[in-house]
CSV table of N, CA, C and O in Angstrom, one decimal:
chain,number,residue,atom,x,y,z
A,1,UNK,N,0.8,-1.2,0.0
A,1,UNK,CA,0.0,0.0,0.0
A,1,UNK,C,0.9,1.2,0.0
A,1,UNK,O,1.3,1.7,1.1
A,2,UNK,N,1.2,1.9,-1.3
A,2,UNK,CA,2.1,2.8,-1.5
A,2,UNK,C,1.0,4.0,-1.4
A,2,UNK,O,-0.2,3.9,-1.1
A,3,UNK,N,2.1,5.2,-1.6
A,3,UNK,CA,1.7,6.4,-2.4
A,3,UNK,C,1.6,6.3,-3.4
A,3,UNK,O,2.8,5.9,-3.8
A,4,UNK,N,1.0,6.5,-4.5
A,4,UNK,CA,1.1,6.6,-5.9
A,4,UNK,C,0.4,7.8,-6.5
A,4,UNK,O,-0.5,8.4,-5.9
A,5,UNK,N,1.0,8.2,-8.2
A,5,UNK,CA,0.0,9.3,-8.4
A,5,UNK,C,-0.8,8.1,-9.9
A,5,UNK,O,-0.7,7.0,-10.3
A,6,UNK,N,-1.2,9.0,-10.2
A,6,UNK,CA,-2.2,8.1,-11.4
A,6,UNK,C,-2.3,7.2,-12.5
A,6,UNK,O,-3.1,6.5,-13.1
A,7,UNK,N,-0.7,7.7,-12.3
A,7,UNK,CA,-0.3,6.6,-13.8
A,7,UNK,C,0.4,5.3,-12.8
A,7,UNK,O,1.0,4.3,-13.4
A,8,UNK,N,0.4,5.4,-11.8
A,8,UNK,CA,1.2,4.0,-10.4
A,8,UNK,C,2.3,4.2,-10.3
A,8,UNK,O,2.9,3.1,-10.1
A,9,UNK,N,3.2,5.6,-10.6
A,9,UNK,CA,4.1,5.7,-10.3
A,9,UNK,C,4.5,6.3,-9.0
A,9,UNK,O,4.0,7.4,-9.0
A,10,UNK,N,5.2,6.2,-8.0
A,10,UNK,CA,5.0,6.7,-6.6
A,10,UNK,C,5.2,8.1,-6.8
A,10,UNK,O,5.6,8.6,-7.8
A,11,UNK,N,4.9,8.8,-5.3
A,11,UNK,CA,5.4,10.2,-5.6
A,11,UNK,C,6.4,10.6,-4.8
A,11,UNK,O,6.8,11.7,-5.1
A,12,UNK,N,7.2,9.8,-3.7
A,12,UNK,CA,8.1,9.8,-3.3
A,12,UNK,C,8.9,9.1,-3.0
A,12,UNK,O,8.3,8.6,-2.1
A,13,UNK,N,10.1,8.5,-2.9
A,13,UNK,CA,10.7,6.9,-3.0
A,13,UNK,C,11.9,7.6,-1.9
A,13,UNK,O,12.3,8.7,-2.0
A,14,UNK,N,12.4,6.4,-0.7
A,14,UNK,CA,12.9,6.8,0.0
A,14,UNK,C,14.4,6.7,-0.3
A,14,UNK,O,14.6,6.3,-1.4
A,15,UNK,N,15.5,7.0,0.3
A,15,UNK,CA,16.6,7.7,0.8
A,15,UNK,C,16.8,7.3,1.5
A,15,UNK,O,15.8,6.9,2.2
A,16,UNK,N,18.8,6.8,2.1
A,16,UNK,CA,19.6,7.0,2.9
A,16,UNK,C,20.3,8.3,2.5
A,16,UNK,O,20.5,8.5,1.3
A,17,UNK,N,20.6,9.5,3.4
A,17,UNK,CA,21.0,11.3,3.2
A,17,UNK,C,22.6,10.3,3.2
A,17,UNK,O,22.8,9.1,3.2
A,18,UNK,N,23.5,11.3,3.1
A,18,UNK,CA,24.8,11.1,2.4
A,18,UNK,C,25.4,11.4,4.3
A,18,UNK,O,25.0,12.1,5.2
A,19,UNK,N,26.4,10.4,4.0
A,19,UNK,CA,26.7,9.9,5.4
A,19,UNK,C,28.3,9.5,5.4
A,19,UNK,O,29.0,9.9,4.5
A,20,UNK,N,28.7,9.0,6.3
A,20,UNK,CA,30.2,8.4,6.5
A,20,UNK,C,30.2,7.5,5.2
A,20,UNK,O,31.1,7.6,4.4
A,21,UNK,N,29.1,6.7,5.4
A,21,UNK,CA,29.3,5.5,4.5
A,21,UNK,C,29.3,5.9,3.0
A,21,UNK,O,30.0,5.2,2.3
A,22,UNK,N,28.5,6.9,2.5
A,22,UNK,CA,28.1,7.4,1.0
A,22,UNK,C,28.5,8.8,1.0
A,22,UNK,O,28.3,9.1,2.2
A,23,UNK,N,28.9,9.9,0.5
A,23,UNK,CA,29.1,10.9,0.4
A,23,UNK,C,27.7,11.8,-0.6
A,23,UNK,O,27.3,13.0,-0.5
A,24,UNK,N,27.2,10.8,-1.2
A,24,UNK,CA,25.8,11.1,-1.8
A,24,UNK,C,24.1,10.3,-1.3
A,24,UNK,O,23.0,10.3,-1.7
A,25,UNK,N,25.1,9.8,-0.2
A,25,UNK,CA,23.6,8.9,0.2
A,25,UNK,C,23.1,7.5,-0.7
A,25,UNK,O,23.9,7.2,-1.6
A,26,UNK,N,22.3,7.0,-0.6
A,26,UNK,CA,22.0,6.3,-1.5
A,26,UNK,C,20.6,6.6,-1.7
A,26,UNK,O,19.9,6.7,-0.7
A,27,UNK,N,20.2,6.7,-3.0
A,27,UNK,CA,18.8,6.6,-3.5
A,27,UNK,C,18.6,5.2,-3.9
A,27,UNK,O,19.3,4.6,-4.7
A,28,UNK,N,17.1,4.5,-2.8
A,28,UNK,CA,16.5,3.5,-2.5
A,28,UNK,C,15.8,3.1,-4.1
A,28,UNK,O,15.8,2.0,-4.7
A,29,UNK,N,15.2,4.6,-4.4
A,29,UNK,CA,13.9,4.0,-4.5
A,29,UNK,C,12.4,2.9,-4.5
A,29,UNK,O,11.7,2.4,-5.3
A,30,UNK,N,12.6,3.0,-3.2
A,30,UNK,CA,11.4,2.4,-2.6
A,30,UNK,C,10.1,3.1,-2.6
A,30,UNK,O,10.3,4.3,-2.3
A,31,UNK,N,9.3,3.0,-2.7
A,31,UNK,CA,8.1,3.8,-2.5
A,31,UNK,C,7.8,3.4,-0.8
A,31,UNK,O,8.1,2.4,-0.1
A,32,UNK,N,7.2,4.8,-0.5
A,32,UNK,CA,6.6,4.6,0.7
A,32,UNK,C,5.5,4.0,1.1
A,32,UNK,O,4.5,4.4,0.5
A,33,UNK,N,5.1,3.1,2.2
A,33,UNK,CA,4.1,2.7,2.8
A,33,UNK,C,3.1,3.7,3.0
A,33,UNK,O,3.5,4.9,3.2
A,34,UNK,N,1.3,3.6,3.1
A,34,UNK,CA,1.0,4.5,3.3
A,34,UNK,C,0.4,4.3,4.9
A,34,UNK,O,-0.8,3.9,5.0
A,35,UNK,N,1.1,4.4,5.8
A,35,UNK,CA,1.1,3.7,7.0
A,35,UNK,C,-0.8,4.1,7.2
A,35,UNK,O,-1.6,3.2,7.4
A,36,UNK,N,-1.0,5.5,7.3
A,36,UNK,CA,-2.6,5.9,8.1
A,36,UNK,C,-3.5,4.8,7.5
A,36,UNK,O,-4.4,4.3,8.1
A,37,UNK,N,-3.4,4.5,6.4
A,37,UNK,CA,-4.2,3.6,5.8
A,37,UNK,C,-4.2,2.2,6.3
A,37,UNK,O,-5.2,1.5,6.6
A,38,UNK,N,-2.9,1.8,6.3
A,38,UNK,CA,-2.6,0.7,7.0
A,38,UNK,C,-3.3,0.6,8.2
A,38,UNK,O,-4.3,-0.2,8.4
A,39,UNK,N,-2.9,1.2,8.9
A,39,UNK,CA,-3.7,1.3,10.4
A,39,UNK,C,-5.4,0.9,10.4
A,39,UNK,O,-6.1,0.0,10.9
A,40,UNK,N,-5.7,2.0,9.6
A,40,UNK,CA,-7.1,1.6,9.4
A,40,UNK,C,-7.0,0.0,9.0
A,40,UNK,O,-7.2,-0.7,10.0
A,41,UNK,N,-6.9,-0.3,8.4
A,41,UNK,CA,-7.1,-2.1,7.6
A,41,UNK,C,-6.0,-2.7,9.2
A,41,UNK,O,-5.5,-3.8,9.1
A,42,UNK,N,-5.9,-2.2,9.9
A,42,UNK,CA,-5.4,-3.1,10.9
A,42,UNK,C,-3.8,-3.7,10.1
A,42,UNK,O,-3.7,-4.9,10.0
A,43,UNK,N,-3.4,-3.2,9.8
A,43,UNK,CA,-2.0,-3.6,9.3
A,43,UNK,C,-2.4,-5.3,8.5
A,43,UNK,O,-1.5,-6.1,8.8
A,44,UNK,N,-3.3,-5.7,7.8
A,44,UNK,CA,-3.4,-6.7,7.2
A,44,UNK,C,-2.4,-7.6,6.0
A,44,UNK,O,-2.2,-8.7,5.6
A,45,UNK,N,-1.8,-5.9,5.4
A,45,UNK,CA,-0.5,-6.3,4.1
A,45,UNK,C,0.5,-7.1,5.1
A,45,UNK,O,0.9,-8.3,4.8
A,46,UNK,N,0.9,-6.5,6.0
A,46,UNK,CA,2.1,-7.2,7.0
A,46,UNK,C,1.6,-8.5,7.4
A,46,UNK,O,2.1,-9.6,7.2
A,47,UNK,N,0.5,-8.1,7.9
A,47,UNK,CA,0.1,-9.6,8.5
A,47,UNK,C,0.1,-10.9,7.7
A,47,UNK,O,0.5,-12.0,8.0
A,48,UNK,N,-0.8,-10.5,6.4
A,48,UNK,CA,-0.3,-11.8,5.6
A,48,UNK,C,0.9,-11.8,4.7
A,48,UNK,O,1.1,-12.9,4.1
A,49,UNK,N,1.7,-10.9,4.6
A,49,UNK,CA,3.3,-11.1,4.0
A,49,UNK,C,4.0,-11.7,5.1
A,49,UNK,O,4.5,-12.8,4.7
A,50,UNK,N,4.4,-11.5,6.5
A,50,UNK,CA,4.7,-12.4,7.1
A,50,UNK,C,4.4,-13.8,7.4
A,50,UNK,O,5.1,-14.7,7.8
A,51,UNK,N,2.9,-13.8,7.3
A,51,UNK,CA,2.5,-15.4,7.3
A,51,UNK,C,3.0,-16.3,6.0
A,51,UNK,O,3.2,-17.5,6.1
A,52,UNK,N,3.2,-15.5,4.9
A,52,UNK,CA,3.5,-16.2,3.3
A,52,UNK,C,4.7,-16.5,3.8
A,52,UNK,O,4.9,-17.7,3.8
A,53,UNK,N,5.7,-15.6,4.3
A,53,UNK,CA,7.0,-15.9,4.7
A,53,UNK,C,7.6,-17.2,5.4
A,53,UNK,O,8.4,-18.1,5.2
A,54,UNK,N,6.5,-16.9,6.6
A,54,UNK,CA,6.2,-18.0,7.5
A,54,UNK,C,6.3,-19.6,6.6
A,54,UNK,O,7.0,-20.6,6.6
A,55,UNK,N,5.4,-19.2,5.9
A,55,UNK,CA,4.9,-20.8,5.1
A,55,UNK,C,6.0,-20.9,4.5
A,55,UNK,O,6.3,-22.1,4.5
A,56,UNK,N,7.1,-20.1,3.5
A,56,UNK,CA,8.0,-20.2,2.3
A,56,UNK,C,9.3,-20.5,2.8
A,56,UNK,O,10.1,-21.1,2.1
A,57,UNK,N,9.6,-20.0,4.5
A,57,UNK,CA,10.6,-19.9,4.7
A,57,UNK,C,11.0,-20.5,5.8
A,57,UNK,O,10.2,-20.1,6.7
A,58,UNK,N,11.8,-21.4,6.3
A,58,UNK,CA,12.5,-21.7,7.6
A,58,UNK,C,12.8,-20.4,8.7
A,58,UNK,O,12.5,-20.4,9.9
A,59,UNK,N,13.3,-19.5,8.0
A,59,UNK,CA,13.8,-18.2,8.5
A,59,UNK,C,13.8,-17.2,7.7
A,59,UNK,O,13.9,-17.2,6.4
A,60,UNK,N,13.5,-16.0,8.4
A,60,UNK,CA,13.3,-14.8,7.3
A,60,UNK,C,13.9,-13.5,8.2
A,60,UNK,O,14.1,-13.5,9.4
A,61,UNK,N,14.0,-12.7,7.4
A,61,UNK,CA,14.5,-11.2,8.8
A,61,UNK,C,13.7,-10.2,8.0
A,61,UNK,O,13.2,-10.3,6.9
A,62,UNK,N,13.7,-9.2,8.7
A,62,UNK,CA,13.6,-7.9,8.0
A,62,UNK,C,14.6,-6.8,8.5
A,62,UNK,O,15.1,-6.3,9.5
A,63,UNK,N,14.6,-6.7,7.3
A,63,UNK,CA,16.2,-5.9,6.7
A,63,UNK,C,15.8,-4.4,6.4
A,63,UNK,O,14.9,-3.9,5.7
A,64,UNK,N,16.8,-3.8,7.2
A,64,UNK,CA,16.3,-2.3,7.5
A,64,UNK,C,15.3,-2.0,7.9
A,64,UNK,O,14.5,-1.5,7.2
A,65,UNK,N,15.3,-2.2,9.4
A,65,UNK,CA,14.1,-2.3,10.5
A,65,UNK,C,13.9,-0.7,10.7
A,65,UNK,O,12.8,-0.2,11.1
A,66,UNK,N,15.1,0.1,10.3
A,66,UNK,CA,15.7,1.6,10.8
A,66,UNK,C,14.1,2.3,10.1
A,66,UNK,O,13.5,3.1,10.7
A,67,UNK,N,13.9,2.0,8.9
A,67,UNK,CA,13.3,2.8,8.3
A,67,UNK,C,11.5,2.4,8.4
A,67,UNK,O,10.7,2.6,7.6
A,68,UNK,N,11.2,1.5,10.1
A,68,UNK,CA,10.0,1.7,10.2
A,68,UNK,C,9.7,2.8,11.2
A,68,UNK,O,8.5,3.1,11.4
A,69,UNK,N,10.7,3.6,11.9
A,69,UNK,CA,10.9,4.5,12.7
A,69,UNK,C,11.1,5.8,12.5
A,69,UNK,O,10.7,6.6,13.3
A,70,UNK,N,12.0,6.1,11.2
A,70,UNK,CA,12.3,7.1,10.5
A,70,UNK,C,12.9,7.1,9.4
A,70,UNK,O,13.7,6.2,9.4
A,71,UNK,N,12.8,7.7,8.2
A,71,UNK,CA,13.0,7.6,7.3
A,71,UNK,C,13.1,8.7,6.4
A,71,UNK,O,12.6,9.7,6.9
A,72,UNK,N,13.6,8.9,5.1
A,72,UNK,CA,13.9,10.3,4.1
A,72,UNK,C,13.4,10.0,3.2
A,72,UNK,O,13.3,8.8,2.8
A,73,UNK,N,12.8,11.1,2.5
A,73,UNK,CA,12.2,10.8,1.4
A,73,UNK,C,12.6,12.0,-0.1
A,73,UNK,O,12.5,13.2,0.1
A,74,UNK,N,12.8,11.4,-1.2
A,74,UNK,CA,12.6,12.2,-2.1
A,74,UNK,C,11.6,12.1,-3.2
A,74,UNK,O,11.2,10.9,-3.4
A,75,UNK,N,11.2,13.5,-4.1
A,75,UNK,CA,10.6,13.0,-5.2
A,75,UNK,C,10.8,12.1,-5.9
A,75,UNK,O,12.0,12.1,-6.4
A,76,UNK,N,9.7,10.9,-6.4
A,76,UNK,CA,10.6,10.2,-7.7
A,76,UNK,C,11.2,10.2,-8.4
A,76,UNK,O,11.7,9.3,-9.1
A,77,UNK,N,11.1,11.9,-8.7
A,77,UNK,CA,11.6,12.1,-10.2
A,77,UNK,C,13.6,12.5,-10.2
A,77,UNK,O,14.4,12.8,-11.1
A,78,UNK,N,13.8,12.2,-8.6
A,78,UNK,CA,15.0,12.9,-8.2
A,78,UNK,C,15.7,11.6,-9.0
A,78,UNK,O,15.1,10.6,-9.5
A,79,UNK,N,17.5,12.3,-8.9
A,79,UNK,CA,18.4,11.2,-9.4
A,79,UNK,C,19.3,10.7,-8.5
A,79,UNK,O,19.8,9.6,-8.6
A,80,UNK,N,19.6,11.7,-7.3
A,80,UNK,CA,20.4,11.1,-6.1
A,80,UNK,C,19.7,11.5,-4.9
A,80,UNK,O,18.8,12.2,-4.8
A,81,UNK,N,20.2,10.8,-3.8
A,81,UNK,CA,19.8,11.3,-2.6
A,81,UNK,C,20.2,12.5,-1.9
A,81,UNK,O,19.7,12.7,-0.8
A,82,UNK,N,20.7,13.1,-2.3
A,82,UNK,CA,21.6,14.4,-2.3
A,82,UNK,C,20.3,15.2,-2.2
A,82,UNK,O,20.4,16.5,-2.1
């Protein structure tokens, strides 16, 4: 459950900002969750993507936990995270 605008392309995709590790950050582009929505549906995308997981996988993680807490975002149309 992204953001999207009309044609399904997102309108903002996230960002690591330019740091020790990257001097320009890294652009993800990921689209963002639309969390308020989520909430309403009771968080149901998660609940059955981890159960699929459950069934597919012995073990599974989630990777880059960082960015259910805070996160950067730029327009899609950007080229760096800069």
């Amino acid at each position: 459950m992204g953001i999207f605008n009309r044609k399904g392309f997102p309108l903002l995709v996230s960002v690591v900002p330019p740091d020790a590790f990257s001097e320009t950050g890294q652009l993800w582009d990921s689209p963002l969750y639309d969390w308020k929505a989520m909430e309403e549906d009771r968080i149901s995308w998660w609940v059955r993507h981890l159960k699929r997981a459950q069934d597919l996988f012995d073990e599974f993680r989630i990777d880059h936990f960082r960015g259910f807490s805070g996160f950067w975002v730029v327009p899609f149309e950007t080229k760096s995270a800069t």
